[in-house]
PDB file of C-alpha atoms in Angstrom:
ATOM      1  CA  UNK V 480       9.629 -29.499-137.254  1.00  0.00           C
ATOM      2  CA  UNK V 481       5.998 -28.786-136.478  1.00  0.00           C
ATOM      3  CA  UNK V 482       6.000 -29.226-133.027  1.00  0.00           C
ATOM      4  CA  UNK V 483       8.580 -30.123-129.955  1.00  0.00           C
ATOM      5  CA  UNK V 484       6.943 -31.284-126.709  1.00  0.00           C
ATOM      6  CA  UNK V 485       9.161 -31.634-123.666  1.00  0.00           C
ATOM      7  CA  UNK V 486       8.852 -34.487-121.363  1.00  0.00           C
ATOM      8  CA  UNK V 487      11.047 -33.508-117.768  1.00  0.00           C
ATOM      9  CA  UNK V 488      10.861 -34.030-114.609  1.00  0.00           C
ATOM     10  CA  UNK V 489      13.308 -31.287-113.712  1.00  0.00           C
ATOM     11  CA  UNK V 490      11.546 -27.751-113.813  1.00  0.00           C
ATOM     12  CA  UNK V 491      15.588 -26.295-114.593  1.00  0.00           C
ATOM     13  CA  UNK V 492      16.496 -28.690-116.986  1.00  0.00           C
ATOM     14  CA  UNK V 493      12.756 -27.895-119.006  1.00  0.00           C
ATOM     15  CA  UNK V 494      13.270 -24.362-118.836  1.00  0.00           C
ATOM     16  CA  UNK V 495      17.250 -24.745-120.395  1.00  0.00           C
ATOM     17  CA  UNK V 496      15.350 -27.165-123.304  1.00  0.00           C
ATOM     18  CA  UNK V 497      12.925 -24.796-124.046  1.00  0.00           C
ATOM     19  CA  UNK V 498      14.717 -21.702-124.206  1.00  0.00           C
ATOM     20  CA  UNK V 499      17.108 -23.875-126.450  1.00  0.00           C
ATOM     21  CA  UNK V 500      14.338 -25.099-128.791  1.00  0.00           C
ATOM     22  CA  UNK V 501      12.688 -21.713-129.440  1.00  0.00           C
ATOM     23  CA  UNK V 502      16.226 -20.927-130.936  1.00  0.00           C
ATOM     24  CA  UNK V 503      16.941 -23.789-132.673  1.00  0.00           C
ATOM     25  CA  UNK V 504      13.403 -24.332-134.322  1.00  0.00           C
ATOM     26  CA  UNK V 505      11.995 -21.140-134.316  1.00  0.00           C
ATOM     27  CA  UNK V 506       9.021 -22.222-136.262  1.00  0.00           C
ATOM     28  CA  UNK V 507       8.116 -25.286-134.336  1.00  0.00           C
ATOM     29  CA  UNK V 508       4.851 -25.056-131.603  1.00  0.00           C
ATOM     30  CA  UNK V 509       6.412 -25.402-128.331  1.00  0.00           C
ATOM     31  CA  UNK V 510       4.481 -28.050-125.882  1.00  0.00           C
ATOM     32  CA  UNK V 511       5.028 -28.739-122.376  1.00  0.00           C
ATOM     33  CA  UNK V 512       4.395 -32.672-122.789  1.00  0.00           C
ATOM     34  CA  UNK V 513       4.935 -33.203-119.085  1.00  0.00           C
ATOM     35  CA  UNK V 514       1.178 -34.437-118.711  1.00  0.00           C
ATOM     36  CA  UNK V 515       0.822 -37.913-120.216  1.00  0.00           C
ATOM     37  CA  UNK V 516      -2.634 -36.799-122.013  1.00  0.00           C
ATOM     38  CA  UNK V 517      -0.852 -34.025-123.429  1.00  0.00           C
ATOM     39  CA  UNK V 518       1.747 -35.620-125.062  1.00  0.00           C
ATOM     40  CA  UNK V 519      -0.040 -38.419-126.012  1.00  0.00           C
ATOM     41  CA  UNK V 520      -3.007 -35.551-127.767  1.00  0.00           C
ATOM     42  CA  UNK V 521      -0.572 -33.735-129.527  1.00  0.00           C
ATOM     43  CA  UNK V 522       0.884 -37.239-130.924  1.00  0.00           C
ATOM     44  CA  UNK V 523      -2.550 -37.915-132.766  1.00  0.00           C
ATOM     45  CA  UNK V 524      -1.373 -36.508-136.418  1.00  0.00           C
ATOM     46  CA  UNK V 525       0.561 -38.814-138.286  1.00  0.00           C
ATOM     47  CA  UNK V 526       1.534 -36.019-140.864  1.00  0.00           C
ATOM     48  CA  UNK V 527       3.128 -33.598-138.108  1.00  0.00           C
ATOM     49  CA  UNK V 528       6.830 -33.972-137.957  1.00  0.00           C
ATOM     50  CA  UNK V 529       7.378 -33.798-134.417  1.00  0.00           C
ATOM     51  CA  UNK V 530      10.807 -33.948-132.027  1.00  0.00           C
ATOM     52  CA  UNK V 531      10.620 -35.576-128.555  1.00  0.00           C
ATOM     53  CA  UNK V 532      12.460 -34.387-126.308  1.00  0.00           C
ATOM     54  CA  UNK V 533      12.986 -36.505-122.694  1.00  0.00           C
ATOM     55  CA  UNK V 534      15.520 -36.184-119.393  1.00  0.00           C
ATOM     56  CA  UNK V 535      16.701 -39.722-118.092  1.00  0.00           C
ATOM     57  CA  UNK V 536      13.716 -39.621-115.359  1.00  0.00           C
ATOM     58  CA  UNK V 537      10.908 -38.862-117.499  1.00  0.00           C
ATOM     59  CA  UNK V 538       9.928 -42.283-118.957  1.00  0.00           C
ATOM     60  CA  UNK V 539      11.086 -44.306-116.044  1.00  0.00           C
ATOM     61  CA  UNK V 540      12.668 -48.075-115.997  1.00  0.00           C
ATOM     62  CA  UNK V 541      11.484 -49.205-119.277  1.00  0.00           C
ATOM     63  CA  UNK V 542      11.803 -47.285-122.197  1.00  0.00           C
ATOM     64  CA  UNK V 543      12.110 -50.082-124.851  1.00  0.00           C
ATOM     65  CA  UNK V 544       8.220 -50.467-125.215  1.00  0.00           C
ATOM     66  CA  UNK V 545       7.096 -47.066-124.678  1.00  0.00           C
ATOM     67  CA  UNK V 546       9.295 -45.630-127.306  1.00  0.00           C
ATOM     68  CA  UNK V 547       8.131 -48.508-130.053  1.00  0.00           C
ATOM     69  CA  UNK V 548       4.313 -47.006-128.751  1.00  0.00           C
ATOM     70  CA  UNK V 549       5.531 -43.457-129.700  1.00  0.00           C
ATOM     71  CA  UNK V 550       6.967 -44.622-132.925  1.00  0.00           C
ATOM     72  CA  UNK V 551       3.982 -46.648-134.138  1.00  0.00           C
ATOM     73  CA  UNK V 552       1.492 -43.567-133.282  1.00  0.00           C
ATOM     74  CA  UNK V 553       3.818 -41.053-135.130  1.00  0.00           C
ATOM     75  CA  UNK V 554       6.650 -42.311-137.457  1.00  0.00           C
ATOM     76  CA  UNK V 555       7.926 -39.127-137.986  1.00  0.00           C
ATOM     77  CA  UNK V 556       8.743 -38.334-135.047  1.00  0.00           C
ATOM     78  CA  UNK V 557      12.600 -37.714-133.563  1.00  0.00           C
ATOM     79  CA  UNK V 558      12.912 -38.690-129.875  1.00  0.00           C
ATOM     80  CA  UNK V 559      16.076 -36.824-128.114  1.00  0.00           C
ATOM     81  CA  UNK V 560      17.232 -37.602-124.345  1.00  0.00           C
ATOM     82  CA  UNK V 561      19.580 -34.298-122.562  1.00  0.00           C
ATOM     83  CA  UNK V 562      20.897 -34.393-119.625  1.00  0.00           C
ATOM     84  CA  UNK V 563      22.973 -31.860-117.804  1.00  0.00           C
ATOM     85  CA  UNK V 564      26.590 -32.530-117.051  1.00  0.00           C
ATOM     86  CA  UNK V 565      28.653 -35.636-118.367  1.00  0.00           C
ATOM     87  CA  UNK V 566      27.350 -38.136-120.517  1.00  0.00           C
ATOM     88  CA  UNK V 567      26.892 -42.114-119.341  1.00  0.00           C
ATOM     89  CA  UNK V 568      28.515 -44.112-122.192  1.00  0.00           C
ATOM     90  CA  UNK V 569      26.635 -47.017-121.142  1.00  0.00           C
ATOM     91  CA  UNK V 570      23.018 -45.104-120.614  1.00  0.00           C
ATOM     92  CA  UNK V 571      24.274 -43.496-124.391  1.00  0.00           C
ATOM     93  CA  UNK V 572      24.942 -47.076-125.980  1.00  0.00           C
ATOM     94  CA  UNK V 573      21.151 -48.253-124.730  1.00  0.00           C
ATOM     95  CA  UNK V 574      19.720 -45.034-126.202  1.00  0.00           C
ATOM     96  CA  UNK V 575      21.615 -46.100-129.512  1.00  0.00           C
ATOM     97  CA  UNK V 576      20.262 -49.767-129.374  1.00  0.00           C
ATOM     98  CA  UNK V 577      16.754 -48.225-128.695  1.00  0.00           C
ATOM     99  CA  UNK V 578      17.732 -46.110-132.494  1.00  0.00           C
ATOM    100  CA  UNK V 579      16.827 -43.072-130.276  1.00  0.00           C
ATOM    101  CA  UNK V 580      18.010 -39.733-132.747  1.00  0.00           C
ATOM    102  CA  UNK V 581      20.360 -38.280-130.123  1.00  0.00           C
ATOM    103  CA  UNK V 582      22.074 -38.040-126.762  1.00  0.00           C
ATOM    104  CA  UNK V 583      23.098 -34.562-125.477  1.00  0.00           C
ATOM    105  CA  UNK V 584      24.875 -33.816-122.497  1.00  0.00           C
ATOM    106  CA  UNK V 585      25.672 -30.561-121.246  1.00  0.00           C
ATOM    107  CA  UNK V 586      22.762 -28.954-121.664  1.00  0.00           C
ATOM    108  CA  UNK V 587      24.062 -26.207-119.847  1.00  0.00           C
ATOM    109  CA  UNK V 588      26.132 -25.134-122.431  1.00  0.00           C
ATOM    110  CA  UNK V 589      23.266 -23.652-124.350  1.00  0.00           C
ATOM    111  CA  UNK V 590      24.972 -22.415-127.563  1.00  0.00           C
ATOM    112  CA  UNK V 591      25.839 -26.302-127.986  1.00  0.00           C
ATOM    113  CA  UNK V 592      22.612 -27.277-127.112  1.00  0.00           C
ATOM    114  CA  UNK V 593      21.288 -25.179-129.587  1.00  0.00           C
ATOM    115  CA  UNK V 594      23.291 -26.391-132.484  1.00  0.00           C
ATOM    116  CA  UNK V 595      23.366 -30.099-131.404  1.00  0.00           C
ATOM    117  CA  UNK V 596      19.371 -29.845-131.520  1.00  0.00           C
ATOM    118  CA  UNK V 597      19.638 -27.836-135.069  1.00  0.00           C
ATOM    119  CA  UNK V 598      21.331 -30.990-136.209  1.00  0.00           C
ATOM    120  CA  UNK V 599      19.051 -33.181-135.288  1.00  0.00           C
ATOM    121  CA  UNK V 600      16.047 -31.260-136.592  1.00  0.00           C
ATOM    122  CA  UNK V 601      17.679 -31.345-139.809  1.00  0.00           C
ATOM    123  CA  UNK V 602      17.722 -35.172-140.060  1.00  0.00           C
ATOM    124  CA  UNK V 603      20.854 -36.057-138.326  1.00  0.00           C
ATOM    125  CA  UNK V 604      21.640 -38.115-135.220  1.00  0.00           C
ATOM    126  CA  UNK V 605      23.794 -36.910-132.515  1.00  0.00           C
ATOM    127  CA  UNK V 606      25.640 -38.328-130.002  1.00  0.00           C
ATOM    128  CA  UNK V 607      28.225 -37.259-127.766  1.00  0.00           C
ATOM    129  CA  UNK V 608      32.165 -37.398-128.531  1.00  0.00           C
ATOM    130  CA  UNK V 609      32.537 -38.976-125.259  1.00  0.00           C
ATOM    131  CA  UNK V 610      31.216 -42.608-127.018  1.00  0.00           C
ATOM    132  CA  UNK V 611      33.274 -42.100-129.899  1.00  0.00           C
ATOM    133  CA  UNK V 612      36.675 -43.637-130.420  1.00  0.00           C
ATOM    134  CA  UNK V 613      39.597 -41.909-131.766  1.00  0.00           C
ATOM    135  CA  UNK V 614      38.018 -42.493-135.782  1.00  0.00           C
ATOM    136  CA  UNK V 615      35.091 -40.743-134.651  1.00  0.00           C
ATOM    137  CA  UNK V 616      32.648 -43.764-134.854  1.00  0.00           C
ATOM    138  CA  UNK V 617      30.493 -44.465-131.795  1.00  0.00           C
ATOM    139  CA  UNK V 618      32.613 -47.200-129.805  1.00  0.00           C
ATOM    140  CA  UNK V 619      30.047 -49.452-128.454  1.00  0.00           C
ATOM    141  CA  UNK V 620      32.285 -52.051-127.656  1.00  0.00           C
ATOM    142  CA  UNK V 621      31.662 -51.703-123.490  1.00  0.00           C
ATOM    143  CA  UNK V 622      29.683 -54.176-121.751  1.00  0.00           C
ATOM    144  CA  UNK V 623      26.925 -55.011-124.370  1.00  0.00           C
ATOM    145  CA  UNK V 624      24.681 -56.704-121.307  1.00  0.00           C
ATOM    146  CA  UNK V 625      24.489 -52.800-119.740  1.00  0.00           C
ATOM    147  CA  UNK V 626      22.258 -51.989-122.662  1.00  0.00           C
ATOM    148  CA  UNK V 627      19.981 -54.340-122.416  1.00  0.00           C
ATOM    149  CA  UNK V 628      16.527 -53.783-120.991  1.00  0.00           C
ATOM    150  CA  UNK V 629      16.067 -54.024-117.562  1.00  0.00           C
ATOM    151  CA  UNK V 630      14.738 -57.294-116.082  1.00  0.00           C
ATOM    152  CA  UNK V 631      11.887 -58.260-113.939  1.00  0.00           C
ATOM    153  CA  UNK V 632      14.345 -58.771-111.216  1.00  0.00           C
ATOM    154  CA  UNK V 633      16.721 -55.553-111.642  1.00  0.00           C
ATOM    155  CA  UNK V 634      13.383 -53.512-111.605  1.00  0.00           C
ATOM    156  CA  UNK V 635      11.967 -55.062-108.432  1.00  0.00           C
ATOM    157  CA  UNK V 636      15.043 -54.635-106.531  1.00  0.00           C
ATOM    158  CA  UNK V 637      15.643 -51.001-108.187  1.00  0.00           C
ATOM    159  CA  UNK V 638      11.931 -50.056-106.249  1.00  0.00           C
ATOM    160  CA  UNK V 639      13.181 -51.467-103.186  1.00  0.00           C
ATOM    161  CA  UNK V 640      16.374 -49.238-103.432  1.00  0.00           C
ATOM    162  CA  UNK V 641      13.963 -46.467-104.767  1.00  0.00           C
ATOM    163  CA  UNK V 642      12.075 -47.309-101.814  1.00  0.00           C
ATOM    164  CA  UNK V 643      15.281 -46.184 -99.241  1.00  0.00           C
ATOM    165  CA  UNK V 644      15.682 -50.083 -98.557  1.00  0.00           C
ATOM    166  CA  UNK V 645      19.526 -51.477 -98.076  1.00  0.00           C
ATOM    167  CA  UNK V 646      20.413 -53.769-100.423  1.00  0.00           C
ATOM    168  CA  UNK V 647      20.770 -56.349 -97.889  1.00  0.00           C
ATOM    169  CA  UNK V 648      17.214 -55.605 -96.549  1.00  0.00           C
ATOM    170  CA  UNK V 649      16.147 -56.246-100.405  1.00  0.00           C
ATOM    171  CA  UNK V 650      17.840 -59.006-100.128  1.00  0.00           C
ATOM    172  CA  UNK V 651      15.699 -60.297 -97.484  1.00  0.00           C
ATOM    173  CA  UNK V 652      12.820 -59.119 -98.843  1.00  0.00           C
ATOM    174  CA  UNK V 653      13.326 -60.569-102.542  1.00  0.00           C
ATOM    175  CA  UNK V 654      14.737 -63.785-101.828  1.00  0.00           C
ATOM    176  CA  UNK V 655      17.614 -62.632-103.993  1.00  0.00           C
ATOM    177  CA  UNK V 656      21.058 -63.566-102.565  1.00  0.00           C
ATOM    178  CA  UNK V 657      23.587 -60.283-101.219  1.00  0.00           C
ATOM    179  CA  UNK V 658      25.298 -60.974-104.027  1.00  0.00           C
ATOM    180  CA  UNK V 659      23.033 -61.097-106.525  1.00  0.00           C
ATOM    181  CA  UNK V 660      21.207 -57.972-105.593  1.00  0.00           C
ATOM    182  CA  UNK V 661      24.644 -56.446-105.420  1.00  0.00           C
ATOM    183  CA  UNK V 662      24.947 -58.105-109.428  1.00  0.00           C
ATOM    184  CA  UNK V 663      21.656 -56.230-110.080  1.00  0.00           C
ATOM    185  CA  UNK V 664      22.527 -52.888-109.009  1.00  0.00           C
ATOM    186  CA  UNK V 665      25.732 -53.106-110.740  1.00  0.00           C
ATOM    187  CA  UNK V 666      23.879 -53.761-114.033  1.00  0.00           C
ATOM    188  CA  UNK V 667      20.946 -51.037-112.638  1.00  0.00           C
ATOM    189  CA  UNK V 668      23.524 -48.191-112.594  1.00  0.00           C
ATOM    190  CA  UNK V 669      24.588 -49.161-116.495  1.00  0.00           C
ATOM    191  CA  UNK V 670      20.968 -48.954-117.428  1.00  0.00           C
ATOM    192  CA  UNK V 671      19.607 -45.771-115.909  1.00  0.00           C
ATOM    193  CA  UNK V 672      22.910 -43.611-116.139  1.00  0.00           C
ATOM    194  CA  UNK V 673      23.148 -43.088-112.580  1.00  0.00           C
ATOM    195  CA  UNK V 674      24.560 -40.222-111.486  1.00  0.00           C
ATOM    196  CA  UNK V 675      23.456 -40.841-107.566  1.00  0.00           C
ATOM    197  CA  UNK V 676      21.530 -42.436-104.809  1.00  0.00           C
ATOM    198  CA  UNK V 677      18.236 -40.265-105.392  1.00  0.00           C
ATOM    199  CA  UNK V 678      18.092 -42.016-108.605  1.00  0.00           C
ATOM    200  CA  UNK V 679      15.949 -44.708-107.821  1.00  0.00           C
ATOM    201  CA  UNK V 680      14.030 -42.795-105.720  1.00  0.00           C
ATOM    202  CA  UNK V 681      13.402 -40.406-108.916  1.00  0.00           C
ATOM    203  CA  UNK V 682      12.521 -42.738-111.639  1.00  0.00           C
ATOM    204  CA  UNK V 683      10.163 -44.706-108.203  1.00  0.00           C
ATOM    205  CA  UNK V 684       8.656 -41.266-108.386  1.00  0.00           C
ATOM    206  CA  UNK V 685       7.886 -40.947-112.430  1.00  0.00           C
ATOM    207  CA  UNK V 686       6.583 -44.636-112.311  1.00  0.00           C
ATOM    208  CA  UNK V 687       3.964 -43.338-110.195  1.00  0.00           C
ATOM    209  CA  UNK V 688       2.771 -40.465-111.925  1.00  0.00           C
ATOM    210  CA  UNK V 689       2.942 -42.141-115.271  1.00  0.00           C
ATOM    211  CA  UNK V 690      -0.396 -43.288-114.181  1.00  0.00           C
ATOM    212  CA  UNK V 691      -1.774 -46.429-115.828  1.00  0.00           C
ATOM    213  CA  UNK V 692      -5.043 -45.085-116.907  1.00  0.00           C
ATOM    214  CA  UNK V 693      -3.514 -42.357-119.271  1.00  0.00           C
ATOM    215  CA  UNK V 694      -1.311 -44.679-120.610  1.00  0.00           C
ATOM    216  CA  UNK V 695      -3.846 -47.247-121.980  1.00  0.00           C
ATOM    217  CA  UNK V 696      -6.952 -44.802-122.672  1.00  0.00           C
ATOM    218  CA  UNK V 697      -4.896 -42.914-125.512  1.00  0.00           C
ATOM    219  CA  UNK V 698      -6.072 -43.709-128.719  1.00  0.00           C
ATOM    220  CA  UNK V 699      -4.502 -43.478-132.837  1.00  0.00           C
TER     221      UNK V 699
END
């Protein structure tokens, strides 16, 4: 790898990644891709071999057509999402669908992390034991719907909640029956890998500063 630019919204969980990365590519240019333009800049050079790495916040709701944008500019590149702590199976089997190159959990456990990422840098994907069944083959027979994209109407009621709205005050709001808002969060929580109620308000916040502008002025 040439280069490996970190995308996180979590200043603890960016400075676990990359201590982990200087050890387990040693020769790749460490980047701090937490500015849009910055990641986007260093993207430019279709012959760099470059590894993505992202937390579960960093690219908000949708992350089907933003990672298609990332592959078309580079199609070298190796996008990774880490979390700390347990994996989400169903957050894990939308990753897969999405033919993201890994899943790591348990970031904290560095001398995993390390060797996980070594892995992956080597050409491999990686994904935790947690979604495998007892062959060792991912088991991605859950509920196939929770790995879907999420919907115009998930996302609108996801701001509300992101918003510190009730979900029967988004139901008022929306127009969406109690119990379909309470259908939408269900499927929300599958999605996003959510962990807890600041969730929303998290990913509300990255929307935001993904900032429109620097998305669509970036040129290949």
């Amino acid at each position: 790898m040439s280069k490996a630019i970190i995308g996180m919204t979590d200043e603890f969980t960016k400075k676990i990644t990359m201590e982990c990365v200087v050890k387990a590519m040693p020769e790749a240019q460490l980047i701090d891709g937490s500015n849009d333009l910055e990641l986007f800049f260093h993207l430019q050079r279709e012959d760099d071999q470059v590894i993505l790495i992202f937390d579960r916040f960093f690219l908000s709701y949708i992350l089907v057509f933003i990672l298609l944008y990332l592959k078309i500019m580079n199609s070298r590149i190796k996008i990774v999402f880490c979390d700390q702590g347990d994996c989400n199976r169903d957050f894990g089997s939308r990753l897969y669908d999405l033919d993201v190159d890994g899943y790591i959990c348990h970031i904290e456990n560095e001398k995993s992390f390390v060797e996980k990422l070594k892995k992956i840098a080597r050409g491999d994907k990686y994904y935790p034991d947690e979604m495998k069944d007892s062959t060792g083959h991912l088991d991605l027979s859950s509920e196939r719907k929770g790995v879907n994209e999420i919907t115009p109407s998930e996302f609108k009621v996801a701001v509300y909640l992101g918003k510190g709205y009730t979900k029967k005050e988004v139901s008022r709001i929306t127009g969406i029956s109690d119990g379909g808002v309470r259908n939408h969060v269900h499927w929300l929580k599958k999605k996003i890998g959510w962990k807890g109620d600041a969730d929303f308000a998290l990913l509300n916040k990255r929307f935001e500063e993904l900032g429109i502008r620097s998305w669509n002025d970036c040129k290949n």
